[in-house]
Short mmCIF file of N, CA and C in Angstrom, two decimals:
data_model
loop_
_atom_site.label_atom_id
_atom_site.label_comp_id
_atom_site.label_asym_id
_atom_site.label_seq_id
_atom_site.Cartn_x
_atom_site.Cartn_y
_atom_site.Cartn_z
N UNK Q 1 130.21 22.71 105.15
CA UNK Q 1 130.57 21.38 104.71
C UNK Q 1 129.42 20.79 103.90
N UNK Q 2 129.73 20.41 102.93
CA UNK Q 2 128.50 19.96 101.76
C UNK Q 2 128.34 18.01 101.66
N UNK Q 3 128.00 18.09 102.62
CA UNK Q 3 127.72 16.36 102.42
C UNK Q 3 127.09 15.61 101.55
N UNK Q 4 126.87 16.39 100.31
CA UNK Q 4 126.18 15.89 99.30
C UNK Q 4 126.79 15.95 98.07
N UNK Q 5 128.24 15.35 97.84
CA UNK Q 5 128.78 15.38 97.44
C UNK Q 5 128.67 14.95 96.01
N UNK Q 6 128.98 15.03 94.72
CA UNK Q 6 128.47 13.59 93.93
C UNK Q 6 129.04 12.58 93.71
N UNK Q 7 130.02 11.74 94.40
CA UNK Q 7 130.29 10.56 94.79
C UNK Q 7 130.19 10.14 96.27
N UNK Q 8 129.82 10.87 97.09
CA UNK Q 8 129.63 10.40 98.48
C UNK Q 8 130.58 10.07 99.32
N UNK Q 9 131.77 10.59 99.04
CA UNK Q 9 132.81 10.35 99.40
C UNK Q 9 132.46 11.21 101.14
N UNK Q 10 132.54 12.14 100.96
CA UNK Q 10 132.45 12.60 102.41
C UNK Q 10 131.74 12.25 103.56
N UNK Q 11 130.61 11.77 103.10
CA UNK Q 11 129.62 11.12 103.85
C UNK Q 11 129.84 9.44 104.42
N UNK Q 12 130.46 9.09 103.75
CA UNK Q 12 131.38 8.08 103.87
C UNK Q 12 132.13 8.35 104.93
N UNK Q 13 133.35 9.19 104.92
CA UNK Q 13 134.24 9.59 106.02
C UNK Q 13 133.60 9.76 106.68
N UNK Q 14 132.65 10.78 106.71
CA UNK Q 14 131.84 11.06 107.94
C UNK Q 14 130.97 9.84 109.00
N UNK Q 15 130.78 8.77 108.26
CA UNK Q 15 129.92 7.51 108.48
C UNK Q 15 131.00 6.71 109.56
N UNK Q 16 132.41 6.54 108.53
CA UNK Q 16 133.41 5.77 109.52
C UNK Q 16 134.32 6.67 110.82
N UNK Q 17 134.45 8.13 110.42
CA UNK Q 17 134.51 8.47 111.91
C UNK Q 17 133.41 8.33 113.05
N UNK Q 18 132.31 8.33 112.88
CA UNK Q 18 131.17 8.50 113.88
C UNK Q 18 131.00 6.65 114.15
N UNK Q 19 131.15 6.06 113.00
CA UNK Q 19 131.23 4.59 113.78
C UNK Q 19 132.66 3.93 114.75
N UNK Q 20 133.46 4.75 114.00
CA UNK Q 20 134.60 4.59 114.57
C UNK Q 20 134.29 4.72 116.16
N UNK Q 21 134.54 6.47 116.61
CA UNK Q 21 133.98 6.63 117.92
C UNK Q 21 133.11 6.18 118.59
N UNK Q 22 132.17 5.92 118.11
CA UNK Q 22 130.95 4.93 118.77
C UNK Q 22 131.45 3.56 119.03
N UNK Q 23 131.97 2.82 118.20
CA UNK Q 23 132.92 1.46 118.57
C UNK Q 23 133.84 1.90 119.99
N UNK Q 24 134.24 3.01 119.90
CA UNK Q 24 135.47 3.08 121.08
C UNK Q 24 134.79 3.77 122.59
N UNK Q 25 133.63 4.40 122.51
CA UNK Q 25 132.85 4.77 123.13
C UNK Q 25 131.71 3.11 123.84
N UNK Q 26 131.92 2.57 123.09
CA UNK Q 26 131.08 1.45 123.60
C UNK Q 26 131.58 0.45 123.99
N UNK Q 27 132.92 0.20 123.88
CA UNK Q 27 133.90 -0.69 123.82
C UNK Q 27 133.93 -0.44 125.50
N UNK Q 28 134.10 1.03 125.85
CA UNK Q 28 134.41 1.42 127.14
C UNK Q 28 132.99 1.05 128.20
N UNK Q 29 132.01 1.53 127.39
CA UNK Q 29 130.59 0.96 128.15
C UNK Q 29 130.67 -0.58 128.48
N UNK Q 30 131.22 -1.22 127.59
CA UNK Q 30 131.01 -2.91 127.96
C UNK Q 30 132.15 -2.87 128.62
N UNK Q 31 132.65 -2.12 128.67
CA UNK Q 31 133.89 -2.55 129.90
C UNK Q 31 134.02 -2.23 131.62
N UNK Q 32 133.25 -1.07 130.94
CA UNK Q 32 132.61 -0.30 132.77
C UNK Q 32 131.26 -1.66 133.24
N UNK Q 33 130.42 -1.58 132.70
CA UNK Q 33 128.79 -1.41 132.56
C UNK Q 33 128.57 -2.80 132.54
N UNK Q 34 129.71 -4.19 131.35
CA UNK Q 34 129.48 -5.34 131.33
C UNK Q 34 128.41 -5.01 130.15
N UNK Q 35 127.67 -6.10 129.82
CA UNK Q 35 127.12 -5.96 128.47
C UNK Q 35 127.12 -6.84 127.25
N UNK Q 36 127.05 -8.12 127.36
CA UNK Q 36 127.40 -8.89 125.63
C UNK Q 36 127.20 -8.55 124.88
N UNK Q 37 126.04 -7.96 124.57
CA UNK Q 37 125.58 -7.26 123.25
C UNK Q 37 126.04 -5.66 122.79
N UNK Q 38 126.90 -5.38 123.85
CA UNK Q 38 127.04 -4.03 123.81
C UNK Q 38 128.74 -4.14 123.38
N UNK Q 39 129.29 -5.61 123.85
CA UNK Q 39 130.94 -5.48 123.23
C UNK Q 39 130.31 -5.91 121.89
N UNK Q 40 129.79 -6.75 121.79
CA UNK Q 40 129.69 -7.18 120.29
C UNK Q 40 129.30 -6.05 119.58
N UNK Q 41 128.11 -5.27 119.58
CA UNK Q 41 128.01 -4.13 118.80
C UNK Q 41 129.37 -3.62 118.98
N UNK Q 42 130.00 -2.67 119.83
CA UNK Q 42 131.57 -2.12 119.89
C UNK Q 42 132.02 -2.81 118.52
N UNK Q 43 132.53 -4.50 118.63
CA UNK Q 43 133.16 -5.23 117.39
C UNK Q 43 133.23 -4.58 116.78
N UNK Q 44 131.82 -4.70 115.90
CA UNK Q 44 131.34 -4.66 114.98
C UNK Q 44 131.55 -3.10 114.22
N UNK Q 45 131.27 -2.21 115.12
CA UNK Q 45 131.40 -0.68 114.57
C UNK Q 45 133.29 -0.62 114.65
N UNK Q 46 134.07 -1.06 115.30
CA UNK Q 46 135.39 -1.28 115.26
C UNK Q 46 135.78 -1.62 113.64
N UNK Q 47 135.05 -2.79 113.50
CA UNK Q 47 135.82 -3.75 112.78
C UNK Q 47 135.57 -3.38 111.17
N UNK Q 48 134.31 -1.98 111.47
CA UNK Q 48 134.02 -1.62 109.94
C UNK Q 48 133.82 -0.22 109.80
N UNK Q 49 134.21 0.41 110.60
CA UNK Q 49 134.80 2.20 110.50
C UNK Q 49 135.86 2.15 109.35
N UNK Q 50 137.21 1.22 109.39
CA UNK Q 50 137.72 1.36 108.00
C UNK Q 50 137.52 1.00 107.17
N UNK Q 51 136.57 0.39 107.26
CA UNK Q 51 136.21 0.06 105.51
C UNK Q 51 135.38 1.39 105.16
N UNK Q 52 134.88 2.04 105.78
CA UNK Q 52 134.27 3.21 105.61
C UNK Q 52 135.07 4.57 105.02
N UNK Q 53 135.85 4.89 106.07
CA UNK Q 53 136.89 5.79 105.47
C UNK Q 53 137.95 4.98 104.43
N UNK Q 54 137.65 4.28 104.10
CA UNK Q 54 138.86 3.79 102.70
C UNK Q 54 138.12 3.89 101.93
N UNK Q 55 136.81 3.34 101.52
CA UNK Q 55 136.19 3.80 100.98
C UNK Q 55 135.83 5.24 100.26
N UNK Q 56 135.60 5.63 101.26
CA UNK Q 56 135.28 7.32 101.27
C UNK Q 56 136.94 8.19 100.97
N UNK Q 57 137.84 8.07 101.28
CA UNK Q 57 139.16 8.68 100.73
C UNK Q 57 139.24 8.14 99.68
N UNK Q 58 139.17 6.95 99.29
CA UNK Q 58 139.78 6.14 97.61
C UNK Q 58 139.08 7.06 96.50
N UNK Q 59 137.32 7.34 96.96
CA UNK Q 59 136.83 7.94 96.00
C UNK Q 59 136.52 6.57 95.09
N UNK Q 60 136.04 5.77 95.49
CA UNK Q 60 135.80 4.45 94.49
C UNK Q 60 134.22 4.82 93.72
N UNK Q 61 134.20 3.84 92.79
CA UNK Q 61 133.48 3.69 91.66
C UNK Q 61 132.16 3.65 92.42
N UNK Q 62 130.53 3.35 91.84
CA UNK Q 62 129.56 3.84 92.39
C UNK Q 62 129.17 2.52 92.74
N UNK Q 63 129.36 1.41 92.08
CA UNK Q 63 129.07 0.45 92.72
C UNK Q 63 129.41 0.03 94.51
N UNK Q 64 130.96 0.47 94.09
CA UNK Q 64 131.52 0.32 95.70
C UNK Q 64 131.09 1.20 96.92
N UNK Q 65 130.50 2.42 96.38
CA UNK Q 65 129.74 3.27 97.38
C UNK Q 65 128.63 3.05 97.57
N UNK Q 66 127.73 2.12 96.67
CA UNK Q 66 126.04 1.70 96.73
C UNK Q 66 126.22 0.36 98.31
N UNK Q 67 127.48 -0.49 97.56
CA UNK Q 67 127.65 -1.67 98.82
C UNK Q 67 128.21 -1.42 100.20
N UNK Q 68 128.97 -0.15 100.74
CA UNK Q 68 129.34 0.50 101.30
C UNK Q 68 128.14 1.00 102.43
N UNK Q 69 127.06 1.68 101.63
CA UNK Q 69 125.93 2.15 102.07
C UNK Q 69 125.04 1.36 102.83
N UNK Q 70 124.46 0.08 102.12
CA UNK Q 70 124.11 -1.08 102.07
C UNK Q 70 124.86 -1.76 103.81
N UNK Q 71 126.10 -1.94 103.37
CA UNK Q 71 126.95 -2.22 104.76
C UNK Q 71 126.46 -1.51 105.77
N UNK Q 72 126.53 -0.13 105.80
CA UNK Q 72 126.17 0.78 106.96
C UNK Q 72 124.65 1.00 107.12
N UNK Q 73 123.92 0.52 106.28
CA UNK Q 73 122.63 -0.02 106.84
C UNK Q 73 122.54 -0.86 107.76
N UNK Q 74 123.11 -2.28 107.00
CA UNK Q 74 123.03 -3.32 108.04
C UNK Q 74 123.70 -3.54 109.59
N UNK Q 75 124.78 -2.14 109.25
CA UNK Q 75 125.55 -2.23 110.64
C UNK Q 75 124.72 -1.09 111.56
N UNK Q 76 123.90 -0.47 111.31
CA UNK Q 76 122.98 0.57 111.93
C UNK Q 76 122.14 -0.31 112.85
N UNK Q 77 121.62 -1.16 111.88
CA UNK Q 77 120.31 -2.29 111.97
C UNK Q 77 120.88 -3.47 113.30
N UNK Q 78 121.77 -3.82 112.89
CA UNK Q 78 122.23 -4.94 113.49
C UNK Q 78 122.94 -4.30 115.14
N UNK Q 79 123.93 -3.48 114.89
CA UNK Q 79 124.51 -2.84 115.95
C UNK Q 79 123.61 -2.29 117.05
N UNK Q 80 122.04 -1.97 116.23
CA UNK Q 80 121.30 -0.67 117.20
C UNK Q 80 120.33 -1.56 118.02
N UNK Q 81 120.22 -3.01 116.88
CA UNK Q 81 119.30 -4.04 118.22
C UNK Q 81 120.03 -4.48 118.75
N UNK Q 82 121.17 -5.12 118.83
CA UNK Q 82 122.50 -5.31 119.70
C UNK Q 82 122.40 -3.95 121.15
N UNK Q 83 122.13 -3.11 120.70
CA UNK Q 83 122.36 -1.93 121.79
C UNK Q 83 120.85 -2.23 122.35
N UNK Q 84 119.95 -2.34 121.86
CA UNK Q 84 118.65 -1.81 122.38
C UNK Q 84 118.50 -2.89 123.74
N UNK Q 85 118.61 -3.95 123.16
CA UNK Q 85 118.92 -5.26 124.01
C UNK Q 85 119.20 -4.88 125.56
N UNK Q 86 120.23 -4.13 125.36
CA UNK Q 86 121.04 -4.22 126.72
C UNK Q 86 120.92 -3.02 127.36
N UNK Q 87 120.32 -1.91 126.53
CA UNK Q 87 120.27 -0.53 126.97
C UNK Q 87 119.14 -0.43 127.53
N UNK Q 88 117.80 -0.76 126.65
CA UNK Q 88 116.45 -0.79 126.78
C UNK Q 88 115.61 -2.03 127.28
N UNK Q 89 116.34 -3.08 127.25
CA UNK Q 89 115.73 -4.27 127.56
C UNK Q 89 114.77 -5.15 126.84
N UNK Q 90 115.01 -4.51 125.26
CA UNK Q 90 113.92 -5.09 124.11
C UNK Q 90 114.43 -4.68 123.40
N UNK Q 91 114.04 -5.71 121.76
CA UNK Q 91 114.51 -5.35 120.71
C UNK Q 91 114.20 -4.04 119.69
N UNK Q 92 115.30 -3.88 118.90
CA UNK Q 92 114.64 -2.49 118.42
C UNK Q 92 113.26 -2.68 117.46
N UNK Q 93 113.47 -4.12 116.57
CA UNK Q 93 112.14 -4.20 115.79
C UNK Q 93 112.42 -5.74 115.76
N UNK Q 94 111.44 -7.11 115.67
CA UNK Q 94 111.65 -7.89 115.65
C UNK Q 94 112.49 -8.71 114.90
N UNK Q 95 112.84 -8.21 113.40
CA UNK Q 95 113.92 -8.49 113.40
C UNK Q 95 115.25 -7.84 112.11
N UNK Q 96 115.19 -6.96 113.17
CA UNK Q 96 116.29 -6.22 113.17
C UNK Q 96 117.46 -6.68 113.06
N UNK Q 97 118.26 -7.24 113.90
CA UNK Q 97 119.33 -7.87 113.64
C UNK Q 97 119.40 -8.95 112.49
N UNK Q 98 118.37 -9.69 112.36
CA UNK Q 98 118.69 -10.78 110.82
C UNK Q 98 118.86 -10.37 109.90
N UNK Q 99 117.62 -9.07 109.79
CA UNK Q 99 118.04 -8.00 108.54
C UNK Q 99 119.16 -7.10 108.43
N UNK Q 100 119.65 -6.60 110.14
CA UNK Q 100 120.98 -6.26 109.62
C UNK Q 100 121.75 -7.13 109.25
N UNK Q 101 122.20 -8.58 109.72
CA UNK Q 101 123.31 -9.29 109.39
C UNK Q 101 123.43 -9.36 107.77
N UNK Q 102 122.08 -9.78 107.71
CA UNK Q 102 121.43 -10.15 106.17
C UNK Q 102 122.46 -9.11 105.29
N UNK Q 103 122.19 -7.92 105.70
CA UNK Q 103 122.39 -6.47 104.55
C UNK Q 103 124.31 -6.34 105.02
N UNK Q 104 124.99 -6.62 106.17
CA UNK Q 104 126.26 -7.07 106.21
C UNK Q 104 126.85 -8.04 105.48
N UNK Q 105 125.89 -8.89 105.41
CA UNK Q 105 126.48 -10.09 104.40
C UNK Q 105 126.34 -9.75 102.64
N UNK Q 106 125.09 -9.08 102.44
CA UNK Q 106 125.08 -8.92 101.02
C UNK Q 106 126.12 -7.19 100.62
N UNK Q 107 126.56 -6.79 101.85
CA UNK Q 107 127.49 -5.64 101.41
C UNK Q 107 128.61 -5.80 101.20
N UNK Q 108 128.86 -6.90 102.15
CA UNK Q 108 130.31 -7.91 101.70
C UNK Q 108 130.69 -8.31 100.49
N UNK Q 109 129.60 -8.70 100.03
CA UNK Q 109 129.60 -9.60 98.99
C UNK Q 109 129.53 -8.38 98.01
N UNK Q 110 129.06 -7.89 98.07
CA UNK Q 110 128.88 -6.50 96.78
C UNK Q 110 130.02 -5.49 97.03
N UNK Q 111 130.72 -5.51 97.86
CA UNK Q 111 132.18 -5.04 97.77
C UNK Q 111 132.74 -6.00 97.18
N UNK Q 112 132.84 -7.07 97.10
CA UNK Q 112 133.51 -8.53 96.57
C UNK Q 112 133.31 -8.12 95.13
N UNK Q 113 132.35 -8.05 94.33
CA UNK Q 113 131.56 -7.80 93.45
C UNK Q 113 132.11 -6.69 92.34
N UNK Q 114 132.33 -5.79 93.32
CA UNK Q 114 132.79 -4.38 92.93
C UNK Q 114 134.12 -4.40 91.97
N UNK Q 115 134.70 -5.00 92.67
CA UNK Q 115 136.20 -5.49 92.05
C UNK Q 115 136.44 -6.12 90.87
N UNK Q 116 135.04 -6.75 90.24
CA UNK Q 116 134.83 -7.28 88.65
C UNK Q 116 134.20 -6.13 87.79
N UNK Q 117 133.32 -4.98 88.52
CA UNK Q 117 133.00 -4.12 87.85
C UNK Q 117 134.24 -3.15 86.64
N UNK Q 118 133.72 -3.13 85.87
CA UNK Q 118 134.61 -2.53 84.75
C UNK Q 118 134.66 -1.31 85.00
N UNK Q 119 135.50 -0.55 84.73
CA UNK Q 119 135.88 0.79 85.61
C UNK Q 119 135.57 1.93 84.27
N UNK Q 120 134.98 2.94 84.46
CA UNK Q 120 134.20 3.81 82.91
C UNK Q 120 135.03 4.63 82.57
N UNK Q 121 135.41 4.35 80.64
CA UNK Q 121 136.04 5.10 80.17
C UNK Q 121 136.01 6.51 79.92
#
């Protein structure tokens, strides 16, 4: 399997199945285990596994795979001090989560973005 695709399409899929499962895998931890920070991370990897694989099947333009990326930074960032919290009892880096939200919000917006990009003849 060549994950180095030259549009990144696969890596993509690959990004929203593994967040996918991890959302549903954690979903179950905050449900056994209890946890605020551990349903909210769940959310969060729930609520953006498909934007991942749509992404990654559409085969979209490079802009939409740069903001895509960007997204799954911030959901790494944000989700993993969300986990550390409750797993480890401290944050993963001080601030981790602002910078993930931060990089969720500007991936949003640069998927938003994407959609004015002119598509190459």
């Amino acid at each position: 399997m060549n994950l180095a695709d030259p549009n990144g399409s696969r890596l993509l899929v690959l990004a929203g199945g593994l967040v996918g499962a991890a959302g549903v895998a954690l979903s179950a931890a905050a449900a056994h285990r209890g946890g605020t920070f551990t349903g909210t991370a769940a959310s969060f990897l729930l609520m953006h596994a498909p934007v991942f694989l749509a992404i990654g099947l559409v085969g979209a333009n490079r802009w939409l795979r740069m903001a895509s990326l960007v997204l799954l930074v911030g959901l790494v960032l944000f989700a993993g001090d969300l986990l550390a919290r409750d797993f480890l009892g401290s944050r993963l880096f001080p601030t981790s989560a602002p910078i993930g939200g931060t990089l969720l919000i500007v991936g949003w917006l640069a998927i938003a973005i994407s959609a004015l990009a002119r598509p190459r003849s």
